[in-house]
Coordinates of C-alpha atoms and ligand atoms in Angstrom, one line a residue:
X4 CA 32.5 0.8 177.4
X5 CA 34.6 3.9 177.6
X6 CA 33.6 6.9 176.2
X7 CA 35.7 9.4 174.5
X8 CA 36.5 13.0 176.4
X9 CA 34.1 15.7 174.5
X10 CA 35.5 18.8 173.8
X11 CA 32.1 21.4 174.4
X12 CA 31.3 24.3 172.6
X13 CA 33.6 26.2 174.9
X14 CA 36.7 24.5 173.8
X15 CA 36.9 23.1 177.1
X16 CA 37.4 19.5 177.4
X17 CA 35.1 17.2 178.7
X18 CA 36.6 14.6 181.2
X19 CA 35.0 11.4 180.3
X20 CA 31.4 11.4 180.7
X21 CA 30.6 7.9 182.2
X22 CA 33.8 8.8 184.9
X23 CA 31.7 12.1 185.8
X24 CA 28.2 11.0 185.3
X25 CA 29.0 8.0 188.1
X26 CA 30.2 10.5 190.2
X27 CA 27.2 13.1 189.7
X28 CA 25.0 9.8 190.0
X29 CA 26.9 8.5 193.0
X30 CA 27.1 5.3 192.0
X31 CA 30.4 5.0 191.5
X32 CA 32.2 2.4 193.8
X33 CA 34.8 3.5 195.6
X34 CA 37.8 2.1 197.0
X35 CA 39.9 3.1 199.9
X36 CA 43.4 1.6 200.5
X37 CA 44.3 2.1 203.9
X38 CA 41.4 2.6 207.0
X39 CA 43.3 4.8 209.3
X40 CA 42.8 8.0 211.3
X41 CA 42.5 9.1 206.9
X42 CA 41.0 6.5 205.5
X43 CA 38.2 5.4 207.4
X44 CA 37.0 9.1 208.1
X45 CA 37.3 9.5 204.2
X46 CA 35.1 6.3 203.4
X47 CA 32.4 6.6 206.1
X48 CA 31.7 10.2 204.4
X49 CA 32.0 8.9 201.2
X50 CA 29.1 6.3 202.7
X51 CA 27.2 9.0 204.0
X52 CA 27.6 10.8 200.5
X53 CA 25.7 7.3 199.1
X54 CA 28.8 6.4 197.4
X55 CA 29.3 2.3 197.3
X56 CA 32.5 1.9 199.1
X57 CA 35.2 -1.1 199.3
X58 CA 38.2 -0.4 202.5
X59 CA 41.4 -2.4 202.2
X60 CA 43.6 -2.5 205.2
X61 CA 46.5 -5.1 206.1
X62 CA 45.7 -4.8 209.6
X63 CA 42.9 -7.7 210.1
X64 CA 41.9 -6.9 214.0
X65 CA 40.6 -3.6 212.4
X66 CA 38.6 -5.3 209.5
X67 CA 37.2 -7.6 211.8
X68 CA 35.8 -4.9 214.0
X69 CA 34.4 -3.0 210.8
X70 CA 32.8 -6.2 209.8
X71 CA 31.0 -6.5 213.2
X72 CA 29.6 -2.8 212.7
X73 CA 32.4 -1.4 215.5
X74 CA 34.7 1.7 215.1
X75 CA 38.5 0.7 215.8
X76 CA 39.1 4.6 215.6
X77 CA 37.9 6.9 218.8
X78 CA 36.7 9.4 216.1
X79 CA 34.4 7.8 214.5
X80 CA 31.3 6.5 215.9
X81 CA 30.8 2.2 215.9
X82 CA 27.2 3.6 214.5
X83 CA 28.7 5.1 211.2
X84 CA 30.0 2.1 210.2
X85 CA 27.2 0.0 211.2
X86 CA 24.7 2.1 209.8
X87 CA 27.1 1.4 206.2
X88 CA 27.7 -2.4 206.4
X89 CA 23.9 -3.0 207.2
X90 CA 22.9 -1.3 204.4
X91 CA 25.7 -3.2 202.1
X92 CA 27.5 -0.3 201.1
X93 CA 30.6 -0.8 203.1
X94 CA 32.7 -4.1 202.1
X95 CA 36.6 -4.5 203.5
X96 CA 39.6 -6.7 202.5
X97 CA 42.8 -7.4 203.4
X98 CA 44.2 -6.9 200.3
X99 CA 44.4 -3.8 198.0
X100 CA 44.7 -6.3 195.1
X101 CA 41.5 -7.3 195.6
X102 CA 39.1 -4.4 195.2
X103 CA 37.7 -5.8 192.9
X104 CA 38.7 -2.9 190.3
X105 CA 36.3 -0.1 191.5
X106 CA 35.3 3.0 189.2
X107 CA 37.2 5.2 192.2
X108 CA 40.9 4.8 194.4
X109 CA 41.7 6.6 197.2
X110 CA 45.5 6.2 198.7
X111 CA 45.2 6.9 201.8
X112 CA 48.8 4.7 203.5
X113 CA 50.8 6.1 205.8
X114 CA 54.1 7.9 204.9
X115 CA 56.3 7.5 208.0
X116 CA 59.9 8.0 208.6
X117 CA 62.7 4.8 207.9
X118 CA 65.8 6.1 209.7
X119 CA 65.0 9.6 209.7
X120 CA 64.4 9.5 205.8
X121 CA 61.0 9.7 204.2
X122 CA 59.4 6.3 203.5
X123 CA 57.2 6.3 200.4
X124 CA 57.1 2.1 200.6
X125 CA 53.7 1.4 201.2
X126 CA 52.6 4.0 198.7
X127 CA 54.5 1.9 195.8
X128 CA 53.0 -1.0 197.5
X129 CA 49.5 0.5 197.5
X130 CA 50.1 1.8 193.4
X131 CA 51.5 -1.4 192.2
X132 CA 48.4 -3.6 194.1
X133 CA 46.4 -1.6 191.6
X134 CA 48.3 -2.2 188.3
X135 CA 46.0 -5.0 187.0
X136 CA 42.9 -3.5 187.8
X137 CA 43.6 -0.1 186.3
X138 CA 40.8 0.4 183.6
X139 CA 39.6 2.9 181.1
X140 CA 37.6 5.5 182.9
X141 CA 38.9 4.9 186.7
X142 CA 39.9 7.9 188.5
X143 CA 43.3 7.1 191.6
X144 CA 43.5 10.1 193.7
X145 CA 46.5 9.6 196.3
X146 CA 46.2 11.5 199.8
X147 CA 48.8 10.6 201.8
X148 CA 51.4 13.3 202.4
X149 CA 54.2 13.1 199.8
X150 CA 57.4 14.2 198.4
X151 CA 56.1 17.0 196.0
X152 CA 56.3 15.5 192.4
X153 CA 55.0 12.1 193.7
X154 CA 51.4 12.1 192.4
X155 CA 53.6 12.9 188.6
X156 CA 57.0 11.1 188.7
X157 CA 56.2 8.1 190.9
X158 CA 52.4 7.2 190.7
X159 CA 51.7 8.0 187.4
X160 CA 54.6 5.9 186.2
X161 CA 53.4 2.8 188.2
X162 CA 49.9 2.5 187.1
X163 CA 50.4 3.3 183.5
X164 CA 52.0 -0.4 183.8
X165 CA 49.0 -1.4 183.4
X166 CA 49.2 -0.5 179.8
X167 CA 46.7 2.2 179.6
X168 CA 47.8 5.8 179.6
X169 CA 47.1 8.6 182.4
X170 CA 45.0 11.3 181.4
X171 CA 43.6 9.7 178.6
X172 CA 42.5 6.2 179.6
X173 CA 41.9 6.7 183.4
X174 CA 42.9 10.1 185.5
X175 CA 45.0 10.6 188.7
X176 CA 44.8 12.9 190.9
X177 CA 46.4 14.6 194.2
X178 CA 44.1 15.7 197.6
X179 CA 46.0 15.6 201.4
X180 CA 44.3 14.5 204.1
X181 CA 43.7 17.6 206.7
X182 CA 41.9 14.7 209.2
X183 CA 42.6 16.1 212.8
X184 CA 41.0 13.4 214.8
X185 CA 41.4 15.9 218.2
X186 CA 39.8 19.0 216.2
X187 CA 36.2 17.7 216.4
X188 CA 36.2 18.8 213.0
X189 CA 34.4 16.0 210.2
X190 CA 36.0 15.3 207.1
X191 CA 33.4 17.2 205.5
X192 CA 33.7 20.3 207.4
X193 CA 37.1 21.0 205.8
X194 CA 38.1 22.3 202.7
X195 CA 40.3 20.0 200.7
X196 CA 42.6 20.9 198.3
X197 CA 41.9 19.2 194.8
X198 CA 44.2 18.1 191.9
X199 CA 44.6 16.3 189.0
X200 CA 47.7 15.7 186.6
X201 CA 45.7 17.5 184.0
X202 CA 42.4 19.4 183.1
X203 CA 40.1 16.3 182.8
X204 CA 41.8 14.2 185.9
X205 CA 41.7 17.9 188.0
X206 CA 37.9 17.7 187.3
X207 CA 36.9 14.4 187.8
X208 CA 38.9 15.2 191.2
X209 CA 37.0 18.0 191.9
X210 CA 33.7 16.8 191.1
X211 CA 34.5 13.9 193.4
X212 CA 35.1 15.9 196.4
X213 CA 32.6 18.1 195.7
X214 CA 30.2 15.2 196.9
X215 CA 31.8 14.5 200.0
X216 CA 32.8 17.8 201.7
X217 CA 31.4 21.2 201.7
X218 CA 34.5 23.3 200.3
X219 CA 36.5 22.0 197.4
X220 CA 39.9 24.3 196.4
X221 CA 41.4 23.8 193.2
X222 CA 45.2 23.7 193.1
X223 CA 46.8 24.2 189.8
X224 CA 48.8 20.5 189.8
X225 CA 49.4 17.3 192.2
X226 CA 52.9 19.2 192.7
X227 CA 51.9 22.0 194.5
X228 CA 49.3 20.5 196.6
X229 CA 51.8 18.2 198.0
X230 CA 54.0 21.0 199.2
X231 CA 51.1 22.9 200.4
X232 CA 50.5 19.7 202.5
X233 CA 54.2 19.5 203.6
X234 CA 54.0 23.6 204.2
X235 CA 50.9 23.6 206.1
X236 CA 52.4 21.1 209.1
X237 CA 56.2 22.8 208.4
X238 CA 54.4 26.1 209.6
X239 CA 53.5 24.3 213.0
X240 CA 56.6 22.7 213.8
X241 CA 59.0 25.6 212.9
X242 CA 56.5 28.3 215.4
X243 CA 56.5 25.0 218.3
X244 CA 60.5 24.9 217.9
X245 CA 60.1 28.8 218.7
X246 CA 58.5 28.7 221.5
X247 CA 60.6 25.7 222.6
X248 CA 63.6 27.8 222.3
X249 CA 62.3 30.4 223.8
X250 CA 61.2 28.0 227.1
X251 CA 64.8 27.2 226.8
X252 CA 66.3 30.6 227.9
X253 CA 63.2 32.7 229.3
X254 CA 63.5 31.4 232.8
X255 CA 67.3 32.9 232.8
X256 CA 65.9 36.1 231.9
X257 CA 63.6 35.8 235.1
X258 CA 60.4 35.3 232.1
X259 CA 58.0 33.3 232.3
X260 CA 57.2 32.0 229.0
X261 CA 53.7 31.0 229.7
X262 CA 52.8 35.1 230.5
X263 CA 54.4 36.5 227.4
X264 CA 52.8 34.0 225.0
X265 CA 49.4 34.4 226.3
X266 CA 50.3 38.5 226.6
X267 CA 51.6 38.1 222.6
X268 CA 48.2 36.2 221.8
X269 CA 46.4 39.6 222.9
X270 CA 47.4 40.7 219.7
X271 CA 44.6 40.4 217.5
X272 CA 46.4 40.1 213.9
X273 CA 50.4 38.7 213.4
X274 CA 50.2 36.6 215.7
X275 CA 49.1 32.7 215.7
X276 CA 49.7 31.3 220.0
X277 CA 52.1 27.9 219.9
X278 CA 53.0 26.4 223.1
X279 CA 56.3 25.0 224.8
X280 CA 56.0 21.0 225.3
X281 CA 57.9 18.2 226.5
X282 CA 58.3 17.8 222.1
X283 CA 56.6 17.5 219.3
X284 CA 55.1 14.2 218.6
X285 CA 52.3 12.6 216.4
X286 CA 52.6 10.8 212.9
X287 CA 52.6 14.4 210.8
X288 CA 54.5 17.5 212.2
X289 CA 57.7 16.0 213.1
X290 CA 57.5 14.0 209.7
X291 CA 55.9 16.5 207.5
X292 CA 58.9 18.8 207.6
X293 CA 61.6 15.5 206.7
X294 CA 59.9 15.1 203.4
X295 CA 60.1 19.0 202.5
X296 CA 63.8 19.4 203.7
X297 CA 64.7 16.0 201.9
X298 CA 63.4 17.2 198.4
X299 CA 65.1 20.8 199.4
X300 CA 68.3 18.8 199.6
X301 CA 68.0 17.1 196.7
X302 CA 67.5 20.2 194.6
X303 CA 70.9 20.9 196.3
X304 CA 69.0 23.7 198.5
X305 CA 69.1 22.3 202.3
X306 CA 66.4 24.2 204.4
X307 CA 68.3 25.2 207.1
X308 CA 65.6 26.9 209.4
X309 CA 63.3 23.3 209.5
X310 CA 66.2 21.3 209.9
X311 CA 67.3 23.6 213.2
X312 CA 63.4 23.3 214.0
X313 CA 63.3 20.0 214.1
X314 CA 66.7 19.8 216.3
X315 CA 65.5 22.1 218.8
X316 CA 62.0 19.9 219.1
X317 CA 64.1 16.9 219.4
X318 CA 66.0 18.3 222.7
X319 CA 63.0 19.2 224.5
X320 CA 62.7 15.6 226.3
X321 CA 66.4 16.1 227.5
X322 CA 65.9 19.4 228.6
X323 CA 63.0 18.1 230.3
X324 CA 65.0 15.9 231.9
X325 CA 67.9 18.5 232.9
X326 CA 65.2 20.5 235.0
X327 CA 63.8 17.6 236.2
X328 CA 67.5 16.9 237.8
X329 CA 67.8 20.4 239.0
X330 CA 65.2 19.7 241.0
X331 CA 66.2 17.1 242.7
X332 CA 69.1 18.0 243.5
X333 CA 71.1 17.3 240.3
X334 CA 71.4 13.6 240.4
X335 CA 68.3 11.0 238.8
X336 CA 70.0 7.9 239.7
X337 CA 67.9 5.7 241.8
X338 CA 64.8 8.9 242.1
X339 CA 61.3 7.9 241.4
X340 CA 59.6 9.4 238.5
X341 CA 56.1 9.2 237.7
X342 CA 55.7 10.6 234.0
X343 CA 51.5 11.6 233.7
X344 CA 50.5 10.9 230.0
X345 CA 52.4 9.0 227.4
X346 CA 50.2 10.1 223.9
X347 CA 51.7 12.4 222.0
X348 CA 48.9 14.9 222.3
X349 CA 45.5 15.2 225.1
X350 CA 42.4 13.4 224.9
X351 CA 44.1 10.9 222.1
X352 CA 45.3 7.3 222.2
X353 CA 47.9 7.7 219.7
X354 CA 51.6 7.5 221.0
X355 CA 53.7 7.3 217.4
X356 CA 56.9 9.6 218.1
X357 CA 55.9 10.8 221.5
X358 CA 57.7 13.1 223.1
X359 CA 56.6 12.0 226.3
X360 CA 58.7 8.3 225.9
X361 CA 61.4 10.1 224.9
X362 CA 61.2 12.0 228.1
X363 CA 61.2 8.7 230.0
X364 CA 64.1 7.0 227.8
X365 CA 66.1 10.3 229.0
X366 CA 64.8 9.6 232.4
X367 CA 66.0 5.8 232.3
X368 CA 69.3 6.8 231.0
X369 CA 70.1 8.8 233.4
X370 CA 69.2 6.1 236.3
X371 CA 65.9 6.7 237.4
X372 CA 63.3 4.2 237.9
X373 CA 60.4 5.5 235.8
X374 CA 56.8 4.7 236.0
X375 CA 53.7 6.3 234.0
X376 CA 50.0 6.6 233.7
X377 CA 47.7 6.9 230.8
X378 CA 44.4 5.8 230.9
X379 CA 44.8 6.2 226.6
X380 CA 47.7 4.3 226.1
X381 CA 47.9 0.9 228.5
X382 CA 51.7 0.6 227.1
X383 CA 54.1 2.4 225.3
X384 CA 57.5 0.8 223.6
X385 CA 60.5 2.8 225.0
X386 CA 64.0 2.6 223.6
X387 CA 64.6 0.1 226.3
X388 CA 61.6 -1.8 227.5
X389 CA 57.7 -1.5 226.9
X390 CA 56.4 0.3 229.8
X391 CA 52.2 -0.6 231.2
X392 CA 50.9 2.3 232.7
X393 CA 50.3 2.0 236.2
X394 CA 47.0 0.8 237.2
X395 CA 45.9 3.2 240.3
X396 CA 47.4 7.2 240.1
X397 CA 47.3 8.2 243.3
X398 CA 49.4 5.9 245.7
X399 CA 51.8 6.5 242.7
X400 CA 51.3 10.4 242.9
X401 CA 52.4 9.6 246.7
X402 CA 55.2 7.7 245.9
X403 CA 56.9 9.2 243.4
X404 CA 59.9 11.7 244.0
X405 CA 58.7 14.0 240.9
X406 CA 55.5 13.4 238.9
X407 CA 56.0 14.7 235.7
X408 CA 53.3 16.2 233.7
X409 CA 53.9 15.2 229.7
X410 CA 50.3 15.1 228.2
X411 CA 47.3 17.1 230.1
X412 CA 44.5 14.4 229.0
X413 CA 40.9 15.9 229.6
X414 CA 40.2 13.3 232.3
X415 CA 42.7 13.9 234.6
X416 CA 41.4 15.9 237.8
X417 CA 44.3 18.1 238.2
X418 CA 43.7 19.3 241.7
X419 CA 44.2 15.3 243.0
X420 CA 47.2 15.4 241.5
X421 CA 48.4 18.0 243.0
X422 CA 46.8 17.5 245.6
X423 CA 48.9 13.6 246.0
X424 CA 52.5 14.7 244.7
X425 CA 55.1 16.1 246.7
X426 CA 57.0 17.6 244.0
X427 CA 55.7 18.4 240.0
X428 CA 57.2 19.6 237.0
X429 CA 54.5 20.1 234.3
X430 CA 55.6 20.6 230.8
X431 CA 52.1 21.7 229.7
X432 CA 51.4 24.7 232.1
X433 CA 47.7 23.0 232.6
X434 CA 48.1 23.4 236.7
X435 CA 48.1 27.5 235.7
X436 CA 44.5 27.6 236.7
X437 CA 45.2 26.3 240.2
X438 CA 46.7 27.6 243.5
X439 CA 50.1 26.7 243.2
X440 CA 52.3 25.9 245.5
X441 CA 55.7 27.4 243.7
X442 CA 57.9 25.0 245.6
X443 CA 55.9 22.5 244.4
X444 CA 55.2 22.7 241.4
X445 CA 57.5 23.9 238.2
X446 CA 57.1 24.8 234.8
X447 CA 58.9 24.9 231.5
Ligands
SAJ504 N1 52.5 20.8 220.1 C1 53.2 21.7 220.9 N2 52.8 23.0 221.0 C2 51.8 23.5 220.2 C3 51.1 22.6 219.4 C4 51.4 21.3 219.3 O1 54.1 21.3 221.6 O2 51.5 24.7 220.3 C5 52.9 19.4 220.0 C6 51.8 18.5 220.4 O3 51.8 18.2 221.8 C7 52.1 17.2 219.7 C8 52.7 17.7 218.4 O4 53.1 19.1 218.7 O5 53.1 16.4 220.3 C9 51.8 17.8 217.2 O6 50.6 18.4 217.6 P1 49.4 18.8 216.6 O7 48.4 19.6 217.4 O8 50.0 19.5 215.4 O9 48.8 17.4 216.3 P2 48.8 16.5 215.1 O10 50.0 15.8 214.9 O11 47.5 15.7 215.3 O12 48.6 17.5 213.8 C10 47.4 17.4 213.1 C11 47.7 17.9 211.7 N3 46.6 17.6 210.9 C12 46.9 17.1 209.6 O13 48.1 17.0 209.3 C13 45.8 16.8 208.8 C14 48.0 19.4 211.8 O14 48.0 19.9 210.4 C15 46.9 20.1 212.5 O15 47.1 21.5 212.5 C16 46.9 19.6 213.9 O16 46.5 18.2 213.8 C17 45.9 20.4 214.8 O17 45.8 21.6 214.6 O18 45.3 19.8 215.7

């Protein structure tokens, strides 16, 4: 039975008490659409919190690991979802449609790229799964990174279908993910930004999160927490294209780019250190800055300085590849190039828009016969062909006319590699702490 909001003494409006006392009481049941690198972090710590919780996620191979108690993600341990399924508080679907109506949503589906555009798709999807079980008193907080005005113009829209009325029947709210499976960091050791599309959603939101991680920050609507989300990853990718650029022209001016960033990081305020790469890869910074220059556009206000960002990030594999030519001798056709690491970042399995295939599409285009090896990522789709990294690294090393260093995984030991290659071009400066050999070896 719903109850009505109270307004207290105060004048300040109470959201509906059965929303909040299920939250206060934890027994709420919660569901999570989507059970990636977000989602599953989100609902084992919901778990943990003592929170019932039902995942939905299309991909079955991943369900049918959760069922069995196993972790298809590296950061999360097969022992935090065990611990949850044996004690029956962790059931999965298939199907958003069928979660059976919970008292809690999360939105946690990816927001990719379709042709260099943003793709809000499985969003919509995700909202209109819900439509029939919408209900008096349920609370849908979306975290997937969004155009800013999503949460208001697109969601809310969708689920009032459903015939009841945001903000009055059931609350919506806004919270991005800030999951960084390489930081080490848990889900509850960050603070999360909080929304809601008004005062009683923003408190049923907050009072949520307030019993899954340690620091909740209230933003004032969904709208500015999604660009906050879309500003946050901006920052990074405009201060990597920096550097990039910088990478790009230092070595004419007889600089060594590695020396003056790590001099500039001496600097103990101003200054935040980003690194030259190969590119910038991974399912958020290259994206994150697409969705915030498309709504710029729209308002008829292009962003020039992201959009020159993301074109100077997007030339580093062919730049890459142009010193990779230089050194042997100007001409790729027919060389052997052996490309170390195909994720798009170190100690991670994840290759979605890495820079390092790009680097070997350059390579291939250009007539080399390319080979790679990452013991994280056993293939990788190229432009042209799927690649399968190379079973044994050091005959290889040996062969190869370059080896070219793209992602500096943990587990590599660098002095065998260097030790095995004749000649090595490493984009990520991570032979610096060994005796080089300058014919050898080269740098951005
Ligand atoms: N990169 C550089 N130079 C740098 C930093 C990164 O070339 O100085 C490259 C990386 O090699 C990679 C790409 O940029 O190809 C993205 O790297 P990232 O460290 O930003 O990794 P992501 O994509 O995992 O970003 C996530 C983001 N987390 C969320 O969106 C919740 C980002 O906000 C985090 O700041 C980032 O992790 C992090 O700090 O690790």
């Amino acid at each position: 039975m719903y109850v009505e909001p109270l307004l207290d003494n105060t004048g300040i409006v109470t959201p509906s008490i059965s929303a909040m006392e299920r939250i206060r009481t934890r027994t709420a049941r919660v569901g999570v659409v989507g059970l990636g690198y977000v989602g599953l972090p989100l609902a084992v710590a919901l778990g943990d919190a003592g929170f019932d919780v039902v995942g939905a996620d299309l991909d079955q191979s991943k369900l049918d690991a959760l069922k069995e108690g196993r972790s298809p993600l590296d950061c999360i341990a097969d022992s935090s979802i065990g611990g949850l399924i044996d004690a029956g508080r962790f059931e999965v679907t298939t199907d958003a449609a069928h979660l059976n109506s919970p008292d809690i949503i999360l939105i946690c589906v990816p927001t990719p790229l379709n042709q260099g555009e943003p793709d809000q798709r499985f969003v919509m999807e995700a909202a209109e799964s819900l439509i029939p079980q919408i209900r008096p008193g349920m609370i849908v907080v979306l975290e997937s990174t969004v155009i800013p005005d999503t949460t208001e113009r697109m969601l809310v829209p969708v689920l009032e279908a459903s015939g009841y009325k945001a903000e009055v029947d059931f609350f919506v709210g806004f919270s991005p993910e800030r999951v960084d499976p390489s930081s080490g960091l848990d889900v509850v050791d960050v603070p999360k930004l909080v929304s809601g599309i008004g005062p009683q959603s923003a408190a049923l939101v907050e009072e949520l999160y307030r019993n899954i991680v340690r620091t909740v920050v209230p933003a004032s609507s969904p709208r500015v927490a999604e660009f906050t989300k879309l500003l946050e990853n901006t920052f990074r990718d405009v201060n990597i294209a920096l550097v990039n650029e910088l990478a790009q022209v230092a070595r004419d001016m007889g600089v060594d780019i590695w020396e003056a960033i790590d001099l500039a990081a001496t600097k103990p305020y101003g200054y935040t250190p980003f690194y030259p790469g190969p590119g910038v890869g991974g399912h958020c910074i290259p994206v994150d800055p697409v969705y915030l220059a498309w709504r710029a556009e729209v308002a008829g206000k292009p962003l020039s300085m992201l959009q020159d960002a993301r074109r100077v990030n997007d030339s580093m594999p062919g730049f890459v590849a142009d010193r990779v030519a230089e050194l042997l001798d100007g001409d790729l056709a027919g060389k052997k190039i052996l490309v170390i690491g195909a994720a798009f970042k170190k100690d991670i399995e994840d290759a979605r828009n890495s820079a390092s295939v790009d680097v070997m599409d350059r390579f291939v285009e250009r007539g080399a016969e390319v080979l790679y090896h990452d013991p994280y990522c056993p293939s990788v789709k190229t432009a042209t062909r799927t690649l399968v990294s190379v079973p044994d690294l050091i005959p290889e090393l040996e062969r190869a006319d370059c080896v070219v260093i793209c992602t500096d995984h943990s587990s590599y030991d660098w002095e065998e590699v260097l030790g095995s290659s004749r000649l090595i071009f490493d984009t990520r400066n991570v032979l610096a702490s060994f005796v080089n050999d300058e014919a050898k070896v080269h740098r951005l």
